CSV table of N, CA and C in Angstrom, one decimal:
chain,number,residue,atom,x,y,z
A,24,UNK,N,-22.3,53.3,-77.9
A,24,UNK,CA,-23.0,54.3,-78.7
A,24,UNK,C,-24.5,54.2,-78.4
A,25,UNK,N,-25.2,55.3,-78.1
A,25,UNK,CA,-26.6,55.3,-77.9
A,25,UNK,C,-27.4,55.4,-79.2
A,26,UNK,N,-28.2,54.4,-79.3
A,26,UNK,CA,-29.1,54.3,-80.5
A,26,UNK,C,-30.3,55.2,-80.4
A,27,UNK,N,-30.8,55.8,-81.4
A,27,UNK,CA,-32.0,56.5,-81.4
A,27,UNK,C,-33.2,55.6,-81.3
A,28,UNK,N,-34.2,55.9,-80.5
A,28,UNK,CA,-35.4,55.1,-80.3
A,28,UNK,C,-36.2,55.0,-81.6
A,29,UNK,N,-36.6,53.8,-82.0
A,29,UNK,CA,-37.4,53.7,-83.2
A,29,UNK,C,-38.9,53.5,-82.7
A,30,UNK,N,-39.8,53.3,-83.6
A,30,UNK,CA,-41.2,53.2,-83.3
A,30,UNK,C,-41.5,52.0,-82.3
A,31,UNK,N,-40.8,50.9,-82.5
A,31,UNK,CA,-41.1,49.7,-81.6
A,31,UNK,C,-40.6,50.1,-80.2
A,32,UNK,N,-39.4,50.7,-80.1
A,32,UNK,CA,-38.9,51.1,-78.8
A,32,UNK,C,-39.9,52.1,-78.1
A,33,UNK,N,-40.4,53.0,-78.8
A,33,UNK,CA,-41.4,54.0,-78.2
A,33,UNK,C,-42.7,53.3,-77.8
A,34,UNK,N,-43.1,52.3,-78.6
A,34,UNK,CA,-44.3,51.5,-78.2
A,34,UNK,C,-44.1,50.8,-76.9
A,35,UNK,N,-42.9,50.2,-76.8
A,35,UNK,CA,-42.5,49.5,-75.6
A,35,UNK,C,-42.6,50.4,-74.4
A,36,UNK,N,-41.9,51.6,-74.5
A,36,UNK,CA,-41.9,52.6,-73.5
A,36,UNK,C,-43.3,53.0,-73.1
A,37,UNK,N,-44.1,53.3,-74.1
A,37,UNK,CA,-45.5,53.7,-73.8
A,37,UNK,C,-46.2,52.7,-73.0
A,38,UNK,N,-46.1,51.4,-73.3
A,38,UNK,CA,-46.8,50.4,-72.5
A,38,UNK,C,-46.2,50.3,-71.1
A,39,UNK,N,-44.9,50.4,-70.9
A,39,UNK,CA,-44.3,50.3,-69.6
A,39,UNK,C,-44.7,51.6,-68.8
A,40,UNK,N,-44.8,52.7,-69.5
A,40,UNK,CA,-45.2,53.9,-68.8
A,40,UNK,C,-46.6,53.8,-68.1
A,41,UNK,N,-47.5,53.1,-68.8
A,41,UNK,CA,-48.8,52.8,-68.3
A,41,UNK,C,-48.8,51.9,-67.1
A,42,UNK,N,-48.0,50.8,-67.2
A,42,UNK,CA,-47.8,49.8,-66.1
A,42,UNK,C,-46.5,49.1,-66.3
A,43,UNK,N,-45.5,49.5,-65.5
A,43,UNK,CA,-44.2,48.9,-65.6
A,43,UNK,C,-44.2,47.4,-65.3
A,44,UNK,N,-45.3,46.9,-64.7
A,44,UNK,CA,-45.3,45.5,-64.4
A,44,UNK,C,-45.8,44.6,-65.6
A,45,UNK,N,-46.2,45.3,-66.7
A,45,UNK,CA,-46.7,44.6,-67.8
A,45,UNK,C,-45.6,43.6,-68.3
A,46,UNK,N,-45.9,42.4,-68.5
A,46,UNK,CA,-44.9,41.3,-68.9
A,46,UNK,C,-44.4,41.6,-70.3
A,47,UNK,N,-43.2,41.1,-70.5
A,47,UNK,CA,-42.6,41.2,-71.8
A,47,UNK,C,-43.4,40.5,-72.9
A,48,UNK,N,-44.0,39.3,-72.5
A,48,UNK,CA,-44.8,38.5,-73.4
A,48,UNK,C,-46.1,39.3,-73.8
A,49,UNK,N,-46.7,40.0,-72.8
A,49,UNK,CA,-47.9,40.7,-73.1
A,49,UNK,C,-47.6,41.9,-74.1
A,50,UNK,N,-46.5,42.6,-73.9
A,50,UNK,CA,-46.0,43.7,-74.8
A,50,UNK,C,-45.8,43.1,-76.1
A,51,UNK,N,-45.0,42.0,-76.2
A,51,UNK,CA,-44.7,41.3,-77.5
A,51,UNK,C,-46.0,41.0,-78.2
A,52,UNK,N,-46.9,40.4,-77.5
A,52,UNK,CA,-48.2,40.0,-78.2
A,52,UNK,C,-48.9,41.3,-78.7
A,53,UNK,N,-49.0,42.3,-77.9
A,53,UNK,CA,-49.6,43.6,-78.3
A,53,UNK,C,-49.0,44.2,-79.6
A,54,UNK,N,-47.6,44.1,-79.7
A,54,UNK,CA,-46.9,44.7,-80.7
A,54,UNK,C,-46.6,43.8,-81.9
A,55,UNK,N,-46.9,42.5,-81.8
A,55,UNK,CA,-46.7,41.5,-82.9
A,55,UNK,C,-45.2,41.2,-83.1
A,56,UNK,N,-44.4,41.2,-82.0
A,56,UNK,CA,-43.0,40.9,-82.1
A,56,UNK,C,-42.7,39.8,-81.1
A,57,UNK,N,-41.5,39.2,-81.1
A,57,UNK,CA,-41.2,38.2,-80.1
A,57,UNK,C,-40.9,38.7,-78.7
A,58,UNK,N,-41.1,37.9,-77.7
A,58,UNK,CA,-40.8,38.3,-76.3
A,58,UNK,C,-39.3,38.6,-76.2
A,59,UNK,N,-38.5,37.9,-76.9
A,59,UNK,CA,-37.0,38.1,-76.9
A,59,UNK,C,-36.7,39.5,-77.4
A,60,UNK,N,-37.4,39.9,-78.4
A,60,UNK,CA,-37.2,41.3,-79.0
A,60,UNK,C,-37.5,42.3,-77.9
A,61,UNK,N,-38.6,42.2,-77.3
A,61,UNK,CA,-39.0,43.1,-76.2
A,61,UNK,C,-38.0,43.1,-75.1
A,62,UNK,N,-37.6,41.9,-74.6
A,62,UNK,CA,-36.6,41.8,-73.5
A,62,UNK,C,-35.3,42.4,-73.9
A,63,UNK,N,-34.8,42.2,-75.1
A,63,UNK,CA,-33.5,42.7,-75.6
A,63,UNK,C,-33.6,44.2,-75.7
A,64,UNK,N,-34.7,44.7,-76.2
A,64,UNK,CA,-34.8,46.2,-76.4
A,64,UNK,C,-34.9,46.9,-75.0
A,65,UNK,N,-35.6,46.3,-74.1
A,65,UNK,CA,-35.7,46.9,-72.8
A,65,UNK,C,-34.3,46.9,-72.1
A,66,UNK,N,-33.6,45.8,-72.2
A,66,UNK,CA,-32.3,45.7,-71.7
A,66,UNK,C,-31.3,46.7,-72.3
A,67,UNK,N,-31.4,46.9,-73.6
A,67,UNK,CA,-30.5,47.9,-74.3
A,67,UNK,C,-30.9,49.3,-73.9
A,68,UNK,N,-32.2,49.6,-73.8
A,68,UNK,CA,-32.6,51.0,-73.4
A,68,UNK,C,-32.1,51.3,-72.0
A,69,UNK,N,-32.2,50.3,-71.1
A,69,UNK,CA,-31.8,50.5,-69.7
A,69,UNK,C,-30.2,50.7,-69.7
A,70,UNK,N,-29.5,49.8,-70.4
A,70,UNK,CA,-28.1,49.9,-70.4
A,70,UNK,C,-27.6,51.3,-71.0
A,71,UNK,N,-28.3,51.8,-72.0
A,71,UNK,CA,-27.9,53.1,-72.6
A,71,UNK,C,-28.5,54.2,-71.8
A,72,UNK,N,-29.2,54.0,-70.7
A,72,UNK,CA,-29.8,55.0,-69.8
A,72,UNK,C,-30.8,55.8,-70.6
A,73,UNK,N,-31.5,55.2,-71.5
A,73,UNK,CA,-32.6,55.8,-72.2
A,73,UNK,C,-33.9,55.7,-71.4
A,74,UNK,N,-34.0,54.6,-70.6
A,74,UNK,CA,-35.2,54.4,-69.7
A,74,UNK,C,-34.7,53.9,-68.4
A,75,UNK,N,-35.5,54.1,-67.4
A,75,UNK,CA,-35.2,53.5,-66.1
A,75,UNK,C,-36.6,53.1,-65.6
A,76,UNK,N,-36.7,51.8,-65.2
A,76,UNK,CA,-38.0,51.3,-64.7
A,76,UNK,C,-37.9,51.4,-63.2
A,77,UNK,N,-38.9,52.1,-62.6
A,77,UNK,CA,-39.0,52.4,-61.2
A,77,UNK,C,-40.4,52.6,-60.7
A,78,UNK,N,-40.6,52.5,-59.4
A,78,UNK,CA,-41.9,52.8,-58.8
A,78,UNK,C,-42.0,54.3,-58.7
A,79,UNK,N,-43.2,54.9,-58.8
A,79,UNK,CA,-43.4,56.3,-58.7
A,79,UNK,C,-44.4,56.5,-57.6
A,80,UNK,N,-44.1,57.4,-56.7
A,80,UNK,CA,-45.1,57.7,-55.6
A,80,UNK,C,-46.2,58.5,-56.2
A,81,UNK,N,-47.4,58.3,-55.6
A,81,UNK,CA,-48.6,59.0,-56.0
A,81,UNK,C,-48.8,60.1,-55.1
A,82,UNK,N,-48.5,61.4,-55.5
A,82,UNK,CA,-48.5,62.5,-54.6
A,82,UNK,C,-49.9,62.8,-54.1
A,83,UNK,N,-50.9,62.3,-54.8
A,83,UNK,CA,-52.3,62.5,-54.3
A,83,UNK,C,-52.6,61.7,-53.0
A,84,UNK,N,-51.7,60.7,-52.7
A,84,UNK,CA,-51.9,59.9,-51.5
A,84,UNK,C,-51.2,60.4,-50.2
A,85,UNK,N,-50.3,61.4,-50.4
A,85,UNK,CA,-49.6,62.0,-49.3
A,85,UNK,C,-50.5,63.1,-48.6
A,86,UNK,N,-50.9,62.7,-47.4
A,86,UNK,CA,-51.8,63.7,-46.7
A,86,UNK,C,-51.0,64.7,-45.8
A,87,UNK,N,-49.8,64.3,-45.5
A,87,UNK,CA,-49.0,65.2,-44.6
A,87,UNK,C,-47.8,65.8,-45.4
A,88,UNK,N,-47.9,65.9,-46.7
A,88,UNK,CA,-46.8,66.5,-47.5
A,88,UNK,C,-47.4,67.3,-48.6
A,89,UNK,N,-46.6,68.4,-49.0
A,89,UNK,CA,-47.0,69.3,-50.0
A,89,UNK,C,-45.9,69.4,-51.0
A,90,UNK,N,-46.2,69.5,-52.3
A,90,UNK,CA,-45.2,69.7,-53.3
A,90,UNK,C,-44.7,71.2,-53.3
A,91,UNK,N,-43.4,71.4,-53.2
A,91,UNK,CA,-42.9,72.7,-53.1
A,91,UNK,C,-42.0,73.0,-54.3
A,92,UNK,N,-42.2,74.1,-55.0
A,92,UNK,CA,-41.5,74.6,-56.1
A,92,UNK,C,-40.5,75.7,-55.6
A,93,UNK,N,-39.2,75.5,-55.8
A,93,UNK,CA,-38.3,76.5,-55.4
A,93,UNK,C,-37.6,77.1,-56.6
A,94,UNK,N,-37.8,78.3,-56.8
A,94,UNK,CA,-37.2,79.1,-58.0
A,94,UNK,C,-36.0,79.7,-57.5
A,95,UNK,N,-34.9,79.5,-58.2
A,95,UNK,CA,-33.6,79.9,-57.7
A,95,UNK,C,-32.9,80.8,-58.7
A,96,UNK,N,-32.4,82.0,-58.3
A,96,UNK,CA,-31.7,82.9,-59.1
A,96,UNK,C,-30.2,82.8,-58.8
A,97,UNK,N,-29.4,82.7,-59.8
A,97,UNK,CA,-27.9,82.7,-59.6
A,97,UNK,C,-27.4,84.1,-59.6
A,98,UNK,N,-26.3,84.3,-58.9
A,98,UNK,CA,-25.6,85.6,-59.0
A,98,UNK,C,-25.3,86.0,-60.4
A,99,UNK,N,-24.8,85.1,-61.1
A,99,UNK,CA,-24.5,85.2,-62.6
A,99,UNK,C,-25.1,84.1,-63.3
A,100,UNK,N,-25.7,84.3,-64.5
A,100,UNK,CA,-26.3,83.3,-65.3
A,100,UNK,C,-25.4,82.1,-65.6
A,101,UNK,N,-24.1,82.4,-65.8
A,101,UNK,CA,-23.2,81.3,-66.1
A,101,UNK,C,-22.9,80.4,-64.9
A,102,UNK,N,-23.4,80.7,-63.8
A,102,UNK,CA,-23.2,79.9,-62.6
A,102,UNK,C,-24.4,78.9,-62.5
A,103,UNK,N,-25.4,79.0,-63.2
A,103,UNK,CA,-26.7,78.2,-63.1
A,103,UNK,C,-26.4,76.7,-63.2
A,104,UNK,N,-25.7,76.3,-64.2
A,104,UNK,CA,-25.4,74.9,-64.4
A,104,UNK,C,-24.7,74.3,-63.2
A,105,UNK,N,-23.7,75.0,-62.7
A,105,UNK,CA,-22.9,74.5,-61.6
A,105,UNK,C,-23.7,74.4,-60.3
A,106,UNK,N,-24.6,75.4,-60.1
A,106,UNK,CA,-25.5,75.4,-58.9
A,106,UNK,C,-26.5,74.2,-59.1
A,107,UNK,N,-27.0,74.0,-60.3
A,107,UNK,CA,-27.9,72.9,-60.5
A,107,UNK,C,-27.2,71.6,-60.3
A,108,UNK,N,-26.0,71.4,-60.6
A,108,UNK,CA,-25.3,70.2,-60.3
A,108,UNK,C,-25.2,69.9,-58.8
A,109,UNK,N,-24.9,71.0,-58.1
A,109,UNK,CA,-24.8,70.8,-56.6
A,109,UNK,C,-26.2,70.4,-56.1
A,110,UNK,N,-27.2,71.1,-56.6
A,110,UNK,CA,-28.6,70.8,-56.1
A,110,UNK,C,-29.0,69.3,-56.5
A,111,UNK,N,-28.5,68.8,-57.6
A,111,UNK,CA,-28.9,67.5,-58.0
A,111,UNK,C,-28.3,66.4,-57.0
A,112,UNK,N,-27.4,66.8,-56.2
A,112,UNK,CA,-26.8,65.9,-55.2
A,112,UNK,C,-27.6,65.9,-53.9
A,113,UNK,N,-28.7,66.7,-53.8
A,113,UNK,CA,-29.5,66.8,-52.6
A,113,UNK,C,-30.6,65.8,-52.8
A,114,UNK,N,-30.6,64.7,-52.0
A,114,UNK,CA,-31.6,63.6,-52.2
A,114,UNK,C,-33.0,64.0,-52.0
A,115,UNK,N,-33.3,65.0,-51.3
A,115,UNK,CA,-34.7,65.5,-51.1
A,115,UNK,C,-35.3,66.1,-52.3
A,116,UNK,N,-34.5,66.6,-53.2
A,116,UNK,CA,-35.0,67.2,-54.4
A,116,UNK,C,-35.3,66.2,-55.5
A,117,UNK,N,-36.6,66.1,-55.9
A,117,UNK,CA,-37.0,65.2,-57.0
A,117,UNK,C,-36.8,65.7,-58.4
A,118,UNK,N,-36.6,67.0,-58.5
A,118,UNK,CA,-36.4,67.6,-59.8
A,118,UNK,C,-35.5,68.8,-59.7
A,119,UNK,N,-34.5,68.9,-60.6
A,119,UNK,CA,-33.7,70.1,-60.7
A,119,UNK,C,-33.5,70.4,-62.2
A,120,UNK,N,-33.8,71.6,-62.6
A,120,UNK,CA,-33.7,72.0,-64.0
A,120,UNK,C,-33.2,73.4,-64.2
A,121,UNK,N,-32.3,73.6,-65.1
A,121,UNK,CA,-31.9,74.9,-65.5
A,121,UNK,C,-33.0,75.4,-66.4
A,122,UNK,N,-33.5,76.6,-66.1
A,122,UNK,CA,-34.7,77.1,-66.8
A,122,UNK,C,-34.4,78.4,-67.6
A,123,UNK,N,-35.4,78.7,-68.5
A,123,UNK,CA,-35.3,79.9,-69.3
A,123,UNK,C,-36.5,80.7,-68.9
A,124,UNK,N,-36.3,81.9,-68.5
A,124,UNK,CA,-37.4,82.8,-68.1
A,124,UNK,C,-37.4,83.2,-66.7
A,125,UNK,N,-38.4,83.0,-65.9
A,125,UNK,CA,-38.6,83.5,-64.6
A,125,UNK,C,-37.4,83.4,-63.6
A,126,UNK,N,-36.8,82.3,-63.6
A,126,UNK,CA,-35.6,82.1,-62.7
A,126,UNK,C,-34.6,81.2,-63.5
A,127,UNK,N,-33.4,81.2,-62.9
A,127,UNK,CA,-32.3,80.4,-63.5
A,127,UNK,C,-32.5,78.9,-63.3
A,128,UNK,N,-33.1,78.5,-62.2
A,128,UNK,CA,-33.2,77.1,-61.8
A,128,UNK,C,-34.5,76.8,-61.1
A,129,UNK,N,-35.1,75.7,-61.4
A,129,UNK,CA,-36.3,75.2,-60.6
A,129,UNK,C,-35.9,73.9,-59.9
A,130,UNK,N,-36.2,73.9,-58.6
A,130,UNK,CA,-36.1,72.6,-57.9
A,130,UNK,C,-37.4,72.3,-57.2
A,131,UNK,N,-37.8,71.0,-57.2
A,131,UNK,CA,-39.0,70.6,-56.7
A,131,UNK,C,-38.8,69.5,-55.6
A,132,UNK,N,-39.5,69.6,-54.5
A,132,UNK,CA,-39.4,68.7,-53.4
A,132,UNK,C,-40.7,68.6,-52.7
A,133,UNK,N,-40.8,67.7,-51.7
A,133,UNK,CA,-42.0,67.5,-50.9
A,133,UNK,C,-41.6,68.0,-49.5
A,134,UNK,N,-42.5,68.8,-48.9
A,134,UNK,CA,-42.3,69.3,-47.5
A,134,UNK,C,-43.5,69.0,-46.7
A,135,UNK,N,-43.3,69.1,-45.4
A,135,UNK,CA,-44.4,68.8,-44.4
A,135,UNK,C,-45.3,70.0,-44.2
A,136,UNK,N,-44.6,71.2,-44.2
A,136,UNK,CA,-45.4,72.5,-44.0
A,136,UNK,C,-44.5,73.6,-44.4
A,137,UNK,N,-44.9,74.9,-44.2
A,137,UNK,CA,-44.2,76.0,-44.6
A,137,UNK,C,-42.9,76.2,-43.7
A,138,UNK,N,-42.9,75.8,-42.5
A,138,UNK,CA,-41.7,75.9,-41.6
A,138,UNK,C,-40.7,74.9,-42.1
A,139,UNK,N,-41.1,73.7,-42.5
A,139,UNK,CA,-40.2,72.7,-43.1
A,139,UNK,C,-39.5,73.3,-44.4
A,140,UNK,N,-40.4,73.9,-45.2
A,140,UNK,CA,-39.9,74.5,-46.4
A,140,UNK,C,-38.8,75.6,-46.2
A,141,UNK,N,-39.2,76.5,-45.2
A,141,UNK,CA,-38.3,77.6,-44.9
A,141,UNK,C,-36.9,77.1,-44.4
A,142,UNK,N,-36.9,76.1,-43.5
A,142,UNK,CA,-35.7,75.5,-43.0
A,142,UNK,C,-34.9,74.8,-44.1
A,143,UNK,N,-35.6,74.1,-45.0
A,143,UNK,CA,-34.9,73.4,-46.1
A,143,UNK,C,-34.2,74.4,-47.0
A,144,UNK,N,-35.0,75.4,-47.4
A,144,UNK,CA,-34.4,76.4,-48.3
A,144,UNK,C,-33.2,77.1,-47.6
A,145,UNK,N,-33.4,77.5,-46.4
A,145,UNK,CA,-32.3,78.3,-45.7
A,145,UNK,C,-31.1,77.4,-45.5
A,146,UNK,N,-31.3,76.2,-45.0
A,146,UNK,CA,-30.1,75.3,-44.6
A,146,UNK,C,-29.5,74.6,-45.8
A,147,UNK,N,-30.2,74.3,-46.9
A,147,UNK,CA,-29.7,73.4,-47.9
A,147,UNK,C,-29.5,74.2,-49.3
A,148,UNK,N,-30.2,75.3,-49.5
A,148,UNK,CA,-30.2,75.9,-50.8
A,148,UNK,C,-29.5,77.3,-50.8
A,149,UNK,N,-30.0,78.1,-49.9
A,149,UNK,CA,-29.5,79.5,-49.9
A,149,UNK,C,-28.0,79.6,-49.6
A,150,UNK,N,-27.5,78.6,-48.9
A,150,UNK,CA,-26.1,78.6,-48.6
A,150,UNK,C,-25.1,78.1,-49.7
A,151,UNK,N,-25.7,77.7,-50.8
A,151,UNK,CA,-24.8,77.2,-51.9
A,151,UNK,C,-24.2,78.5,-52.6
A,152,UNK,N,-22.9,78.4,-52.7
A,152,UNK,CA,-22.2,79.6,-53.4
A,152,UNK,C,-22.8,79.9,-54.8
A,153,UNK,N,-23.0,81.1,-55.0
A,153,UNK,CA,-23.6,81.6,-56.3
A,153,UNK,C,-25.1,81.8,-56.3
A,154,UNK,N,-25.8,81.3,-55.2
A,154,UNK,CA,-27.2,81.5,-55.1
A,154,UNK,C,-27.5,82.9,-54.7
A,155,UNK,N,-28.2,83.7,-55.5
A,155,UNK,CA,-28.5,85.1,-55.1
A,155,UNK,C,-29.8,85.1,-54.4
A,156,UNK,N,-30.8,84.4,-54.8
A,156,UNK,CA,-32.1,84.5,-54.1
A,156,UNK,C,-33.0,83.3,-54.5
A,157,UNK,N,-34.0,83.0,-53.7
A,157,UNK,CA,-34.9,81.9,-53.9
A,157,UNK,C,-36.3,82.5,-53.7
A,158,UNK,N,-37.3,81.9,-54.4
A,158,UNK,CA,-38.7,82.1,-54.2
A,158,UNK,C,-39.4,80.8,-54.2
A,159,UNK,N,-40.2,80.6,-53.3
A,159,UNK,CA,-40.9,79.3,-53.1
A,159,UNK,C,-42.4,79.4,-53.3
A,160,UNK,N,-43.0,78.4,-53.9
A,160,UNK,CA,-44.4,78.3,-54.0
A,160,UNK,C,-44.8,76.9,-53.6
A,161,UNK,N,-46.0,76.8,-53.1
A,161,UNK,CA,-46.5,75.4,-52.7
A,161,UNK,C,-47.7,75.1,-53.5
A,162,UNK,N,-47.7,73.8,-54.0
A,162,UNK,CA,-48.9,73.3,-54.7
A,162,UNK,C,-50.0,73.0,-53.7
A,163,UNK,N,-51.2,73.5,-54.0
A,163,UNK,CA,-52.3,73.3,-53.0
A,163,UNK,C,-53.4,72.4,-53.6
A,164,UNK,N,-53.6,72.4,-54.9
A,164,UNK,CA,-54.7,71.5,-55.4
A,164,UNK,C,-54.3,71.1,-56.8
A,165,UNK,N,-53.9,69.8,-57.0
A,165,UNK,CA,-53.5,69.3,-58.2
A,165,UNK,C,-54.6,68.8,-59.0
A,166,UNK,N,-55.0,69.5,-60.1
A,166,UNK,CA,-56.1,69.1,-61.0
A,166,UNK,C,-55.6,67.9,-61.8
A,167,UNK,N,-54.4,67.9,-62.3
A,167,UNK,CA,-53.9,66.8,-63.1
A,167,UNK,C,-52.4,66.6,-62.7
A,168,UNK,N,-52.0,65.4,-62.4
A,168,UNK,CA,-50.6,65.0,-62.2
A,168,UNK,C,-50.3,63.8,-63.0
A,169,UNK,N,-49.7,63.9,-64.1
A,169,UNK,CA,-49.3,62.7,-64.9
A,169,UNK,C,-47.9,62.4,-64.7
A,170,UNK,N,-47.7,61.3,-63.9
A,170,UNK,CA,-46.3,60.9,-63.6
A,170,UNK,C,-45.5,60.5,-64.8
A,171,UNK,N,-46.2,60.3,-65.9
A,171,UNK,CA,-45.6,59.9,-67.1
A,171,UNK,C,-45.1,61.1,-68.0
A,172,UNK,N,-45.1,62.3,-67.4
A,172,UNK,CA,-44.9,63.5,-68.2
A,172,UNK,C,-43.5,63.5,-68.8
A,173,UNK,N,-42.6,62.6,-68.3
A,173,UNK,CA,-41.3,62.5,-68.9
A,173,UNK,C,-41.1,61.6,-70.0
A,174,UNK,N,-42.3,61.0,-70.5
A,174,UNK,CA,-42.2,60.0,-71.6
A,174,UNK,C,-41.7,60.7,-72.8
A,175,UNK,N,-41.2,59.9,-73.7
A,175,UNK,CA,-40.7,60.4,-75.0
A,175,UNK,C,-41.8,60.9,-75.9
A,176,UNK,N,-41.7,62.1,-76.4
A,176,UNK,CA,-42.8,62.6,-77.2
A,176,UNK,C,-42.4,62.7,-78.7
A,177,UNK,N,-41.2,62.5,-79.1
A,177,UNK,CA,-40.8,62.5,-80.5
A,177,UNK,C,-40.3,61.2,-81.0
């Protein structure tokens, strides 16, 4: 059974989001709890798939790659979730979400250039059964990119 995160869990996650290399003992000291409490809570949250501790690439450092947003329309709205599941199996896609509004699905990836994007969309996305159309946009100047945007807000 997955437990709901309490205030201590959220504080642990907030500290790890800033720097995942922060030691359990430092977090414990900051929060006024034992190191064992922090260790056990992190272990539980990982086991329950509430958090995953991983390295995140800094897109500002990629000089030969551009972030591409691929908006996908399904032939029928009820196909969106199935198409998104297929897309989620494509390793080059870093984000796949069923959306409300402009398009049925948004997929995000990194590409080398517009030709690379066109080939990727044509060869990997447009051929998926149920995909009616795609529209792609490229990020050109990121004013803010907070890799922690997926942190827990409630």
